[in-house]
Amino acid sequence: MAQLHNAGKIEHQLSQAEHHDHPDMEEMRTFGFWIYLMTDVIIFGTLFATYIVLQGNTNGGPGPKDLFQMGGIIASTFILLTSSYTSGLAVLAMHKGNRNALLGWLGATVALGATFIIMEINEFTHLVNEGATISTSAFLSAFFTLVGTHGLHVLLGLVWMVALMIQIAKRGITPVTKRKVNVISLFWHFLDVVWIFVFTIVYLMGVS
Amino acid sequence: MWERVKTFASEFFVTGDPMIYGADASIVITMIGIVFGLTYFNKWGWLWREWLTTVDHKKIGIMYILAAFLMLFRGGVDALLMRAQLAAPELSLLAPDHYNQIFTTHGVIMILFMAMPFMFGLFNVMVPLQIGARDVAYPFLNALSFWLFFSGAMLFNLSFVIGGSPDAGWLAYPPYSGIMHNPGVGQDFYIWGIQISGIGSLMTGINFIVTILKMRAPGMKLMKMPMFPWSVLSSCIAIIFSFPILTATLALLFLDRYAGAHFFTLDGGGNPMMYINLIWMWGHPEVYIIVLPAFGIFSEIVSTFAKKKLFGYKSMVYAMMIISILSFLVWAHHFFTMGSGADVNAFFALTTMLIAIPTGVKVFNWLFTMFRGKITFETPMLWTMGFIPCFIVGGLTGVLLSVAPADFQFHNSYFLIAHFHQVIIGGVVFGYFAGLYYWWPKLFGFKLNERIGKWAFWFWNIGFYLCFMPQYALGLMGMTRRVVTYGWDKGWWEMNLVSTIGAGLMGIAFLFQVWQIVYSVKHLQKDETGDPWNGRTLEWSIPSPAPHYNFATLPQVTSQDEWWEEKQRRLQGIATPATKITEPIHMPKNSGIPIIMSMFWFFTGFGFIFDWLWLAIPGLVGVVVCMLIHSFNYDTDYYIPVEEIKHTEAAIRGVTS
Ligand code: HEM
Ligand SMILES: [Cu+2]
């Protein structure tokens, strides 16, 4: 067995993409990612359902109207939407084969995403300072969990995007990095869509 | 200082029960034994290279099945303890709180750490071989799934000796599982053990969907695929829709316990009923997730041992898909009595009854396949035949339970216990045994002893009916589930005694199975043909055990029972000429990251369970670092050169080159 492995290692280091006997690996990975996204949709769906059931249960504490400051929320919404746009531009640049533009747009996306996260952290600390914590009421538990889960996804996306930028800088645009960029931009758009639901259901409907 | 160590240890380790000291001792002895054995025989390197880091789906499958067997043993010991406690009135073998822990761990282990890994093991060993693929879609992820399951299972099992076991039932209903009523660490072990292994299950679901949809051999249209991969597909679809709900629900329960949130608490505006709904939206599909693959296995076995094409192939496929969809529409039948109102109950009663239709279709298909077949009764077929009456009775009592008004009588009684054990043991466990016996020669290259296997079969079956039939009656006589003891005045003791004797017979049956394996390893009946049952599907067309690249050249598929047809063609002298091996085979490299990353998950879980952030945070960082290392690694595969393949093929086919 081990012998087999070694022999394989020494000979035939063909590059991966160009082998017809094997199903198209990169396409298959993207397909799997779509399925993963669907499972994530269900996780968010569960959290949304929980939020909707519990949003009235403020336990005598503050409700949406008392807490949400729409100015900041609208600003961060625009920032996130813009970052979705820049991630789209990154993909365009990649298809044109322009590595520097690709890195530039990814960098812009990271910067916008980071701003969004910082604003969210600000909002959360502000709420906590006002005494509205996760343990104040069922409504706030559901709020922090739903919005926080979205934030956590954005944060992970950022780490991943930076890692990807390093890989692109080192290796350029290859079938593998190409697939990775496609996948992360898919993820980024997905987070955007989720945020639109958060914005509508939690914030807009909360204060109206 | 010494005093502090002592108080810490007395809280950390569970003390005061001889059974637990016994477990402590056996764990330590086993550990020392393993370490000593590996060192003595100088096998650490072998273990690491060949098993712990492997991405070969067949080896991963074997590890899953091995783990499932160990868990079957642990869960079985729990079951015997419970039955011993209930054998006669007013026994006090187990204290009430200990009894609670045991039925909880028994339920969790059997469903999540026995049935699930057994099922994943069978997916792994057979799906790629049956669809003529060399691998699964994501081999690295596959290894990661296994090690996540393993970490989760270890974490859960540790609760017995460290910190304390969960005791709120296998679905951990709040408010009892909340921090207010359950302040110890047991429920946290529950949450993290299941959460970590659950992530693995979700990834396996995705992996096999893509494998089946994208990696079938050339020519194998979906409607030409064997039935087992179909059942895997339907089960995986249910997995990817239901496991995310479980993930979210457990996370919310964790936030309640850890961060003082109020999702399911009685105060602060929480709503325990939310939990009951959410957990059953996962829990009900879960039971179909584990039973659907068993249906696939039975279909394969019935047609092989009746030497006939499967009757009603298409209706089988539709039936399974319909079951997998319907399983999402019935969850509230688990709490008819909890005040949902008549309309809601009626809806869920109806959807539940509907499931009986596709299930009935399948049973008739199996019967028609056997009809006028030249049946032989080797062990895989015996298990299949044993399954049918058992499942029919279990299914019928299920329909009884689905009648909402009647359920007010049956709910939480031993009637229910008898029902679900009948479908789960008769359907799932018998099914997986059938599959294991059927595919064993393919996996290991030798046959299991049939005679001991038949003893095991009969002990399991007789024990089964003795154990669970009396429980239907007990349920109707008013015995509720999760009672630790009962009085002489109830008139329950005779039936309970019989039930315990039945459980003992099943315990003996398990020993027969162990003996069967040990015996067969000793008296090796090597299978030289690769096709000991005269099979019909592609896995039988290659030597046993399969080489690690499975197929030297990918088969060209033209019909449903491709290998059978090929054999017929050969008999008529029109064999398809073997394709020349001309292409090197692309294979994934082994990786240590899955096991290391899962160890970090283990630390994370353990840290959160004991509120030790100094352990949990480095654990999480470790997880992320492992992911990054994997992402930066582009050297993940290699090619097996043509010469090498020719050489291997010649060797395993007994040709000396
Ligand atoms: C092999 C023989 C088995 C015996 C003798 C047995 C016996 C028992 C007993 C005595 C209980 C507790 C009833 C009560 O007091 O509430 C129980 C509960 C349970 N069993 Fe088994 N069992 C067996 C196998 C299995 C298997 C194979 C599974 C699943 C794959 C399973 C799943 C469960 C579950 C989910 C519960 C409910 C636990 C709870 O109440 O939370 N059992 N079993
Ligand atoms: Cu159900």
CSV table of N, CA, C and O in Angstrom, one decimal, chain B residues 257-292:
chain,number,residue,atom,x,y,z
B,257,ARG,N,-28.6,27.5,28.1
B,257,ARG,CA,-27.8,27.0,29.2
B,257,ARG,C,-26.6,27.8,29.5
B,257,ARG,O,-26.2,28.1,30.7
B,258,TYR,N,-25.9,28.3,28.5
B,258,TYR,CA,-24.6,28.9,28.7
B,258,TYR,C,-24.7,30.4,28.8
B,258,TYR,O,-23.9,31.0,29.6
B,259,ALA,N,-25.5,31.0,28.0
B,259,ALA,CA,-25.5,32.5,28.0
B,259,ALA,C,-26.7,33.1,28.6
B,259,ALA,O,-26.9,34.3,28.5
B,260,GLY,N,-27.5,32.2,29.3
B,260,GLY,CA,-28.7,32.8,29.9
B,260,GLY,C,-29.8,33.3,29.0
B,260,GLY,O,-30.6,34.1,29.3
B,261,ALA,N,-29.8,32.7,27.8
B,261,ALA,CA,-30.8,33.2,26.8
B,261,ALA,C,-32.2,32.6,27.2
B,261,ALA,O,-32.2,31.7,28.1
B,262,HIS,N,-33.2,33.0,26.6
B,262,HIS,CA,-34.6,32.6,27.0
B,262,HIS,C,-35.4,32.0,25.8
B,262,HIS,O,-36.5,32.5,25.5
B,263,PHE,N,-34.8,31.1,25.1
B,263,PHE,CA,-35.6,30.5,24.0
B,263,PHE,C,-36.6,29.5,24.5
B,263,PHE,O,-37.8,29.6,24.2
B,264,PHE,N,-36.1,28.6,25.4
B,264,PHE,CA,-37.0,27.6,25.8
B,264,PHE,C,-37.2,27.5,27.3
B,264,PHE,O,-37.7,26.5,27.9
B,265,THR,N,-36.9,28.6,28.0
B,265,THR,CA,-37.0,28.6,29.4
B,265,THR,C,-38.5,28.9,29.8
B,265,THR,O,-39.3,29.4,28.9
B,266,LEU,N,-38.8,28.7,31.1
B,266,LEU,CA,-40.2,29.0,31.5
B,266,LEU,C,-40.3,30.5,31.8
B,266,LEU,O,-41.4,31.1,31.8
B,267,ASP,N,-39.2,31.2,32.1
B,267,ASP,CA,-39.2,32.6,32.4
B,267,ASP,C,-38.6,33.4,31.3
B,267,ASP,O,-38.2,32.8,30.3
B,268,GLY,N,-38.7,34.7,31.4
B,268,GLY,CA,-38.1,35.6,30.4
B,268,GLY,C,-38.8,35.5,29.0
B,268,GLY,O,-38.2,36.0,28.1
B,269,GLY,N,-40.0,35.0,28.9
B,269,GLY,CA,-40.7,34.9,27.7
B,269,GLY,C,-40.3,33.8,26.8
B,269,GLY,O,-40.7,33.7,25.6
B,270,GLY,N,-39.6,32.8,27.3
B,270,GLY,CA,-39.2,31.6,26.5
B,270,GLY,C,-40.4,30.7,26.3
B,270,GLY,O,-41.4,30.8,26.9
B,271,ASN,N,-40.2,29.8,25.3
B,271,ASN,CA,-41.3,28.9,24.9
B,271,ASN,C,-40.8,27.5,24.7
B,271,ASN,O,-40.4,27.2,23.6
B,272,PRO,N,-41.0,26.6,25.7
B,272,PRO,CA,-40.5,25.3,25.6
B,272,PRO,C,-41.1,24.5,24.4
B,272,PRO,O,-40.5,23.7,23.8
B,273,MET,N,-42.3,24.9,24.1
B,273,MET,CA,-43.0,24.2,23.0
B,273,MET,C,-42.3,24.4,21.7
B,273,MET,O,-42.4,23.5,20.8
B,274,MET,N,-41.6,25.5,21.5
B,274,MET,CA,-40.8,25.8,20.3
B,274,MET,C,-39.8,24.6,20.1
B,274,MET,O,-39.6,24.2,19.0
B,275,TYR,N,-39.2,24.3,21.2
B,275,TYR,CA,-38.2,23.2,21.2
B,275,TYR,C,-38.8,21.9,20.7
B,275,TYR,O,-38.3,21.2,19.9
B,276,ILE,N,-39.9,21.6,21.3
B,276,ILE,CA,-40.6,20.3,21.0
B,276,ILE,C,-40.9,20.2,19.5
B,276,ILE,O,-40.6,19.2,18.8
B,277,ASN,N,-41.4,21.3,19.0
B,277,ASN,CA,-41.6,21.4,17.5
B,277,ASN,C,-40.3,21.2,16.7
B,277,ASN,O,-40.3,20.4,15.8
B,278,LEU,N,-39.3,22.0,17.1
B,278,LEU,CA,-38.1,22.0,16.3
B,278,LEU,C,-37.4,20.7,16.4
B,278,LEU,O,-37.0,20.1,15.3
B,279,ILE,N,-37.3,20.1,17.6
B,279,ILE,CA,-36.6,18.9,17.7
B,279,ILE,C,-37.2,17.7,16.9
B,279,ILE,O,-36.6,16.9,16.3
B,280,TRP,N,-38.6,17.7,16.9
B,280,TRP,CA,-39.2,16.7,16.1
B,280,TRP,C,-39.2,16.9,14.6
B,280,TRP,O,-39.4,16.0,13.8
B,281,MET,N,-39.1,18.2,14.2
B,281,MET,CA,-38.9,18.4,12.8
B,281,MET,C,-37.6,17.8,12.3
B,281,MET,O,-37.5,17.5,11.1
B,282,TRP,N,-36.7,17.6,13.2
B,282,TRP,CA,-35.5,16.8,12.8
B,282,TRP,C,-35.8,15.4,13.2
B,282,TRP,O,-35.5,14.5,12.4
B,283,GLY,N,-36.3,15.1,14.4
B,283,GLY,CA,-36.4,13.8,15.0
B,283,GLY,C,-37.2,12.8,14.1
B,283,GLY,O,-36.8,11.7,14.0
B,284,HIS,N,-38.3,13.3,13.6
B,284,HIS,CA,-39.1,12.3,12.8
B,284,HIS,C,-38.4,11.9,11.5
B,284,HIS,O,-38.2,10.8,11.2
B,285,PRO,N,-37.9,12.9,10.7
B,285,PRO,CA,-37.2,12.5,9.5
B,285,PRO,C,-36.0,11.7,9.9
B,285,PRO,O,-35.6,10.7,9.1
B,286,GLU,N,-35.4,11.9,11.0
B,286,GLU,CA,-34.2,11.1,11.4
B,286,GLU,C,-34.6,9.6,11.4
B,286,GLU,O,-33.7,8.8,10.9
B,287,VAL,N,-35.7,9.2,11.9
B,287,VAL,CA,-36.0,7.8,11.9
B,287,VAL,C,-36.2,7.2,10.4
B,287,VAL,O,-35.8,6.1,10.1
B,288,TYR,N,-36.6,8.1,9.5
B,288,TYR,CA,-36.7,7.6,8.1
B,288,TYR,C,-35.3,7.6,7.5
B,288,TYR,O,-35.0,6.8,6.6
B,289,ILE,N,-34.5,8.6,7.9
B,289,ILE,CA,-33.1,8.6,7.4
B,289,ILE,C,-32.5,7.3,7.7
B,289,ILE,O,-31.8,6.7,6.8
B,290,ILE,N,-32.7,6.7,8.9
B,290,ILE,CA,-32.0,5.5,9.1
B,290,ILE,C,-32.7,4.3,8.5
B,290,ILE,O,-32.0,3.3,8.3
B,291,VAL,N,-34.0,4.4,8.3
B,291,VAL,CA,-34.6,3.2,7.8
B,291,VAL,C,-34.6,3.1,6.3
B,291,VAL,O,-34.5,2.0,5.7
B,292,LEU,N,-34.5,4.2,5.5
B,292,LEU,CA,-34.5,4.1,4.1
B,292,LEU,C,-33.4,3.3,3.5
B,292,LEU,O,-33.6,2.4,2.7
